[in-house]
Amino acid sequence: MTATYSVPQQRKLVTELPGPQSVALQARRVASVARGAGTLANIYMDHAAGAILVDVDGNQIIDLGSGIGVNTIGHAHPEVAAAASAQAGKLMHTLFTVTPYETYVKVAEKLNAITPGDFEKHTILVNTGAEAVENAVKIARKFTGRRAIVALDHAFHGRTNLTMTMTYRPWPERAGMGPFPGEIYSVPTSYPYRDGLTGLEAAEKTIDYITTHIGATEIAAFFVEPIQGDGGIVIPAPGYFERISEFCTENGIVFVADEIQAGIARTGAWYSIEHHGVVPDLVTTAKGIAGGFPLAAVTGRADIMDSVQPGGIGGTFGGNPVSTAAALAVLEIIERDNLIGEAQRVEAAMWARIGDWAEKFPVVGEVRGKGAMFGVELVHPGTTAQYPEALTAVIAHAVANGVIVLDSGSWDSVLRIMPPVVISNELIDDAMSVLEEALALLSKP
């Protein structure tokens, strides 16, 4: 794929990082912004294009985070900006549940078409991923008449009171934030690097836990991330989700694919559940759907979605005209420019570039990924013991040298790499060279 960007697609540092203007802004931030809104890199951005961020000091930085999976089609895409601008000049807000508008309907139609399954589907639009998950919980409970919700170990489903209860690790998301809602259960998952189980073996372990600790007939919904993002790019073994889906069908449980981070072309398919050959009952979508504008959705079987009475779901800003106009542009660009194919190209380039890291660097336990979504699990050399200090060191080295990369993993020991799918192979090579410098230092005896 060739494209012309307003910012040269190359890493270029003109100051130390953070630069003087970022340092000054950081002082203002400390004096005015709550510290709970923590930041990975205190480098303040001015503009961006493609896979390059430009900070307030003029440094050009490679973005391997995409705003945690949001800027899948690249930063500040001019067609998305134009669509949002045109809509803002025409109609900004009415509230769809008061006086509706076409762009909401068109986004719903598109999501009904691209989510897995050839059955009739309906969609509701909301603001954020956490809100989508909360609404999926409400819908599943209303449809089944049950209350229990199951999520997988290492899951991340959001930061609201309900969704952080569904999130696995206590720190930092849940520490000191209770009490939490009841009837939320975390169950064992498939983590091939750490459990050594086949997909079917791991699924039977999950099912046994549910049977002995919860009871299948109590469960309204089973939430899964087909590829866990914050959990450490954990990809369950083949066959795991197939068996879990069968179990849900056998027991009247709504099977929900949380695709907030992995969905919308990032993994080389519209949705990452497609890699597992499984069709969920409900799908949650957010992040990459609108190119940076706030938008999320729940899409699923029409009978399940329509079990909620009018007024039972919705919200003031959900599916607002500007965000839906941006989303329509994003979805059109993905199809027209074959960005699903571009994600597959990124995957091939990544495997070619870093596929041997576990053999090359003793500090690397495993490399895993799909599309433009990779994880590098860091361990103490010669063991499989988690090594969070190594992750901190790698990220610090990357940031200081103009590469933004993310942390992840329940033990904070997995390097998360999620660039825009339009990133060039040359930028991938340059960014990986920076990461290799840090890994080489950590791997020295």
C-alpha positions as a printed Julia matrix, in Angstrom:
445×3 Matrix{Float64}:
   0.0     0.0    0.0
   1.29    3.46  -0.87
  -0.07    6.66   0.62
   0.92   10.29   0.95
   1.01   11.65   4.5
   1.23   15.17   5.88
   4.06   13.98   8.16
   7.11   12.12   6.8
   6.9     8.48   7.86
  10.23    8.31   9.65
  11.57    8.57  13.19
  13.41   11.83  13.8
  14.52   13.27  17.13
  15.5    16.92  17.44
  15.62   17.06  21.26
  16.01   14.64  24.12
  12.74   13.03  25.13
  10.84   14.5   26.77
  11.76   17.81  25.19
  11.64   21.2   26.91
   8.09   22.05  25.9
   6.87   18.67  27.07
   8.66   19.18  30.38
   6.9    22.53  30.81
   3.52   20.99  29.97
   4.14   18.18  32.4
   4.64   20.7   35.2
   1.28   22.28  34.32
  -0.33   18.86  34.15
   0.91   17.87  37.63
  -0.58   21.1   39.0
  -3.97   20.65  37.35
  -4.78   17.03  36.4
  -5.68   14.27  38.86
  -2.78   11.84  39.26
  -5.07    8.85  38.77
  -5.03    9.62  35.04
  -1.53    8.17  34.74
   0.57    8.45  31.59
   2.96    5.96  30.0
   5.15    8.64  28.36
   5.14   12.28  29.43
   5.68   13.47  25.86
   3.01   15.87  24.67
   1.72   15.49  21.13
   0.91   18.23  18.66
  -0.13   16.41  15.49
   0.2    13.06  13.75
  -0.29   11.21  10.49
  -0.06    7.55   9.52
   2.08    5.81  12.12
   4.08    8.89  13.2
   3.35   11.17  16.16
   4.88   14.66  16.28
   5.35   16.15  19.73
   5.3    19.79  20.78
   9.08   19.95  20.4
   9.01   18.7   16.81
  10.18   15.12  17.43
   8.78   12.46  15.09
   7.92    9.33  17.06
   6.89    5.87  15.86
   3.54    4.89  17.32
   3.29    1.19  18.19
   0.29    1.77  20.46
  -2.37    3.41  18.27
  -3.95    5.01  21.33
  -4.42    1.41  22.57
  -5.94    0.13  19.37
  -7.92    3.19  18.27
  -5.94    4.58  15.34
  -6.03    1.37  13.32
  -6.31    3.18   9.96
  -3.59    5.68  10.93
  -3.62    9.03  12.65
  -5.71   11.98  11.49
  -6.97   10.35   8.31
  -8.07   13.28   6.12
 -11.23   11.57   4.89
 -12.37   10.84   8.46
 -11.61   14.44   9.45
 -13.57   15.72   6.43
 -16.56   13.49   7.17
 -16.67   14.59  10.82
 -16.25   18.25   9.88
 -19.02   18.12   7.31
 -21.37   16.44   9.77
 -20.49   18.91  12.55
 -21.48   21.75  10.24
 -24.79   20.05   9.49
 -26.04   18.37  12.68
 -24.11   17.76  15.91
 -26.68   16.37  18.3
 -30.35   15.6   18.74
 -30.23   12.35  20.79
 -31.2     9.37  18.68
 -33.88    8.23  21.14
 -35.63   11.61  20.82
 -35.27   12.52  17.13
 -33.21   10.0   15.15
 -30.93   10.45  12.11
 -29.62    8.32   9.26
 -25.94    7.95  10.17
 -26.83    5.96  13.29
 -28.96    3.6   11.21
 -26.23    3.23   8.56
 -23.59    2.3   11.17
 -25.97   -0.25  12.67
 -26.64   -1.72   9.23
 -22.91   -2.0    8.56
 -22.12   -3.65  11.91
 -24.97   -6.09  11.39
 -23.35   -7.01   8.08
 -19.7    -7.39   9.14
 -20.04   -9.11  12.52
 -19.87  -12.93  12.35
 -23.08  -14.9   11.75
 -25.65  -15.03   8.97
 -28.68  -14.65  11.27
 -30.72  -11.47  11.73
 -28.89   -8.95  13.93
 -29.64   -5.65  15.62
 -27.27   -3.03  17.05
 -27.24   -0.32  19.7
 -24.63    2.46  19.68
 -23.07    3.88  22.85
 -19.99    5.94  23.76
 -17.25    3.7   25.13
 -16.12    0.11  25.31
 -17.01   -0.17  28.99
 -20.49    1.15  28.24
 -20.88   -1.44  25.49
 -19.92   -4.21  27.91
 -22.34   -2.91  30.55
 -25.16   -2.86  28.01
 -24.28   -6.37  26.84
 -24.58   -7.51  30.47
 -27.99   -5.86  30.78
 -29.21   -7.36  27.52
 -28.03  -10.88  28.4
 -29.6   -10.72  31.85
 -32.9    -9.49  30.43
 -32.94  -12.18  27.73
 -32.06  -15.11  30.0
 -33.66  -14.02  33.27
 -30.38  -15.0   34.94
 -27.91  -12.9   36.88
 -24.43  -14.48  36.87
 -21.76  -13.14  34.5
 -18.59  -15.07  33.65
 -15.32  -13.56  32.38
 -11.94  -15.17  31.79
  -8.82  -14.88  33.89
  -6.53  -12.1   32.59
  -9.52  -10.27  31.1
  -9.93   -6.52  30.8
 -13.46   -5.24  30.2
 -13.35   -1.63  31.43
 -13.07    0.77  34.35
 -16.67    1.37  35.42
 -17.76   -0.26  38.66
 -19.29   -3.23  36.85
 -16.67   -3.69  34.15
 -13.69   -3.41  36.47
 -15.31   -6.17  38.51
 -15.14   -8.23  35.31
 -11.47   -7.21  34.92
  -9.01   -9.75  36.27
  -6.19   -8.03  38.07
  -6.73   -5.83  41.12
  -3.92   -3.32  40.53
  -4.24   -0.59  39.5
  -7.78   -0.76  38.14
  -9.65   -2.04  41.19
  -7.44   -1.27  44.2
  -9.44    0.58  46.85
 -12.47    1.02  44.58
 -14.96   -1.41  46.16
 -17.48   -2.6   47.01
 -18.14   -4.31  43.69
 -21.27   -5.86  42.18
 -22.02   -9.49  42.94
 -22.62  -12.41  40.6
 -19.45  -11.69  38.57
 -17.07  -14.66  38.23
 -13.58  -15.04  36.78
 -12.79  -18.5   35.42
  -9.65  -20.22  34.1
  -8.74  -19.6   30.46
  -6.39  -21.06  27.87
  -2.9   -19.54  28.12
  -0.74  -21.89  26.02
   2.64  -20.47  27.05
   1.86  -20.92  30.75
  -0.54  -23.86  31.02
   0.75  -26.16  28.26
  -2.78  -27.41  27.59
  -4.55  -28.07  24.32
  -7.59  -25.95  23.61
  -9.95  -28.78  24.5
  -8.09  -29.56  27.74
  -8.19  -25.9   28.78
 -11.88  -25.64  27.88
 -12.75  -28.67  30.01
 -10.87  -27.05  32.9
 -12.95  -23.9   32.43
 -16.17  -25.87  32.24
 -15.3   -27.92  35.31
 -14.7   -24.74  37.3
 -18.05  -23.33  36.19
 -19.84  -26.58  37.02
 -18.32  -26.92  40.49
 -18.18  -23.26  41.55
 -21.07  -21.44  39.82
 -23.56  -23.7   38.05
 -24.19  -23.38  34.33
 -27.92  -22.71  34.73
 -27.15  -19.59  36.79
 -25.12  -17.89  34.05
 -26.6   -15.17  31.84
 -23.49  -14.46  29.74
 -19.96  -15.66  29.16
 -17.67  -12.8   28.09
 -14.44  -13.51  26.2
 -11.78  -11.45  24.5
 -10.75  -13.69  21.57
  -7.31  -12.07  21.88
  -6.72  -10.52  25.29
  -5.11   -7.11  24.93
  -4.39   -5.76  28.41
  -4.06   -9.35  29.61
  -0.91   -9.76  27.52
  -1.97  -10.63  23.95
  -3.08  -14.03  25.19
  -4.43  -16.14  22.31
  -6.2   -19.3   23.49
  -5.18  -22.61  21.93
  -7.1   -23.86  18.86
 -10.39  -25.48  19.8
 -10.8   -23.63  23.09
 -13.5   -21.2   22.02
 -15.23  -23.82  19.89
 -15.81  -25.95  22.99
 -16.74  -22.95  25.15
 -19.27  -21.84  22.52
 -20.78  -25.33  22.45
 -21.03  -25.3   26.24
 -22.82  -21.95  26.16
 -25.29  -23.16  23.54
 -25.96  -26.37  25.48
 -26.74  -24.38  28.63
 -28.61  -21.35  27.3
 -25.73  -18.96  28.06
 -25.24  -15.86  25.89
 -21.75  -16.04  24.38
 -20.28  -12.55  24.08
 -17.14  -11.65  22.12
 -15.59   -8.49  23.54
 -13.86   -7.13  20.43
 -13.24   -3.64  21.76
  -9.47   -3.81  21.33
  -8.99   -6.57  18.74
 -11.92   -5.84  16.44
 -12.32   -3.73  13.29
  -9.56   -5.13  11.04
  -6.71   -5.04  13.57
  -5.97   -8.77  13.54
  -6.34   -9.41   9.82
 -10.09  -10.02  10.02
 -13.02   -7.77  10.82
 -13.21   -9.46  14.23
 -10.64  -11.61  16.01
 -13.19  -14.3   16.93
 -13.17  -15.2   13.22
  -9.7   -16.73  13.67
 -11.28  -19.25  16.03
 -14.11  -20.22  13.67
 -16.78  -19.38  16.25
 -19.91  -17.24  15.91
 -20.84  -15.35  19.1
 -24.34  -14.32  20.14
 -23.29  -10.73  20.91
 -20.25   -8.66  19.88
 -19.0    -5.46  21.52
 -17.15   -2.98  19.31
 -15.34    0.27  20.13
 -11.83    1.8   19.79
 -10.96    1.42  16.09
 -14.48    1.94  14.78
 -14.44    5.74  14.47
 -10.8     6.75  14.05
 -10.53    8.52  17.39
 -14.1     9.75  17.89
 -16.05    8.24  20.82
 -18.26    5.43  19.6
 -19.02    1.87  20.69
 -21.65   -0.73  19.94
 -23.35   -3.95  20.92
 -24.39   -6.08  17.96
 -26.05   -9.46  18.1
 -28.88  -11.85  17.49
 -32.05   -9.85  16.97
 -34.1   -11.88  19.45
 -31.52  -11.28  22.19
 -31.06   -7.59  21.4
 -34.81   -6.99  21.2
 -35.54   -8.63  24.55
 -35.02   -5.25  26.23
 -38.02   -2.95  26.39
 -37.83    0.5   24.67
 -35.95    2.88  26.94
 -34.11    0.05  28.68
 -30.85    0.8   26.88
 -29.45    3.98  25.36
 -27.85    7.23  26.45
 -27.53   10.91  25.68
 -24.46   10.89  23.43
 -24.44    7.28  22.2
 -24.06    7.15  18.44
 -23.99   10.94  18.03
 -24.04   12.27  14.45
 -20.36   13.31  14.28
 -19.01   10.01  15.62
 -21.24    7.96  13.35
 -20.2    10.0   10.31
 -16.56    9.35  11.23
 -17.28    5.64  11.66
 -18.88    5.36   8.23
 -15.74    6.9    6.73
 -13.49    4.52   8.68
 -15.44    1.45   7.59
 -15.41    2.58   3.96
 -11.63    3.18   4.06
 -10.99   -0.26   5.56
 -12.89   -1.92   2.72
 -11.67    0.29  -0.13
  -7.99    0.22   0.88
  -8.02   -3.45   1.93
  -6.8    -2.67   5.42
  -7.64   -6.19   6.53
  -5.0    -7.25   4.0
  -2.67   -4.57   5.37
  -3.02   -6.04   8.87
  -2.03   -9.39   7.4
   1.0    -7.73   5.79
   1.99   -6.27   9.17
   1.68   -9.72  10.75
   3.96  -11.26   8.13
   6.5    -8.44   8.57
   6.42   -8.79  12.34
   6.96  -12.56  12.3
   9.82  -12.14   9.84
  11.39   -9.44  12.01
  10.85  -10.69  15.58
   9.78  -14.32  15.26
  13.21  -15.48  16.47
  13.41  -13.22  19.52
  12.73  -16.05  21.98
  15.81  -17.85  20.62
  17.85  -14.68  20.24
  17.22  -13.02  23.61
  17.15  -15.05  26.85
  14.84  -12.45  28.39
  12.11  -13.24  25.84
   9.89  -16.15  26.76
   7.48  -16.04  23.83
   6.42  -13.92  20.87
   2.76  -14.2   19.87
   0.3   -12.22  17.78
  -2.18  -11.83  14.96
  -2.34   -9.01  12.44
  -1.11   -5.76  13.96
  -1.47   -7.02  17.55
   1.63   -8.65  19.04
   2.87   -9.53  22.5
   6.4   -10.28  23.69
   6.41  -11.99  27.09
   9.5   -11.15  29.14
  10.93  -13.61  31.66
  13.95  -14.01  33.87
  16.51  -15.74  31.64
  16.47  -19.51  31.92
  13.02  -19.55  33.56
   9.4   -18.72  32.81
   9.18  -16.38  35.8
   7.56  -13.05  34.96
   9.95  -10.11  34.65
   8.09   -6.8   35.06
  11.31   -4.87  35.67
  12.44   -5.86  32.19
   9.24   -4.5   30.67
   9.76   -1.19  32.48
  13.31   -0.99  31.14
  12.31   -1.8   27.55
   9.54    0.79  27.51
  11.81    3.45  29.03
  14.48    2.78  26.38
  11.89    2.82  23.58
  10.29    6.07  24.7
  13.66    7.8   25.12
  14.5     6.81  21.56
  11.24    7.84  19.93
   9.14    4.67  19.95
   5.82    4.41  21.79
   5.07    0.83  22.86
   2.6    -0.48  25.43
   2.72   -2.56  28.6
   0.35   -5.44  29.29
  -0.05   -8.72  31.14
  -1.47   -9.62  34.52
   2.08   -9.52  35.89
   3.11   -6.43  33.83
   5.59   -8.48  31.85
   4.3    -8.45  28.26
   5.41   -5.9   25.68
   2.33   -4.97  23.64
   2.83   -3.88  20.02
  -0.25   -2.46  18.26
   0.71   -0.1   15.41
  -1.68    1.32  12.85
  -2.12   -1.25  10.1
  -0.78    1.29   7.59
   2.68    1.28   9.2
   5.41    0.62   6.64
   7.78   -2.32   6.81
  10.61    0.2    7.1
   9.1     1.75  10.22
   8.53   -1.71  11.68
  12.19   -2.54  11.12
  13.37    0.72  12.67
  11.13    0.36  15.74
  12.13   -3.26  16.28
  15.79   -2.25  16.15
  15.18    0.13  19.04
  13.45   -2.62  21.04
  16.26   -5.03  20.26
  18.79   -2.62  21.8
  16.94   -2.83  25.1
  16.47   -6.59  24.93
  20.16   -7.1   24.22
  21.12   -5.1   27.31
  18.73   -7.15  29.46
  19.98  -10.42  28.07
  23.6    -9.84  29.03
  24.85  -12.19  31.78
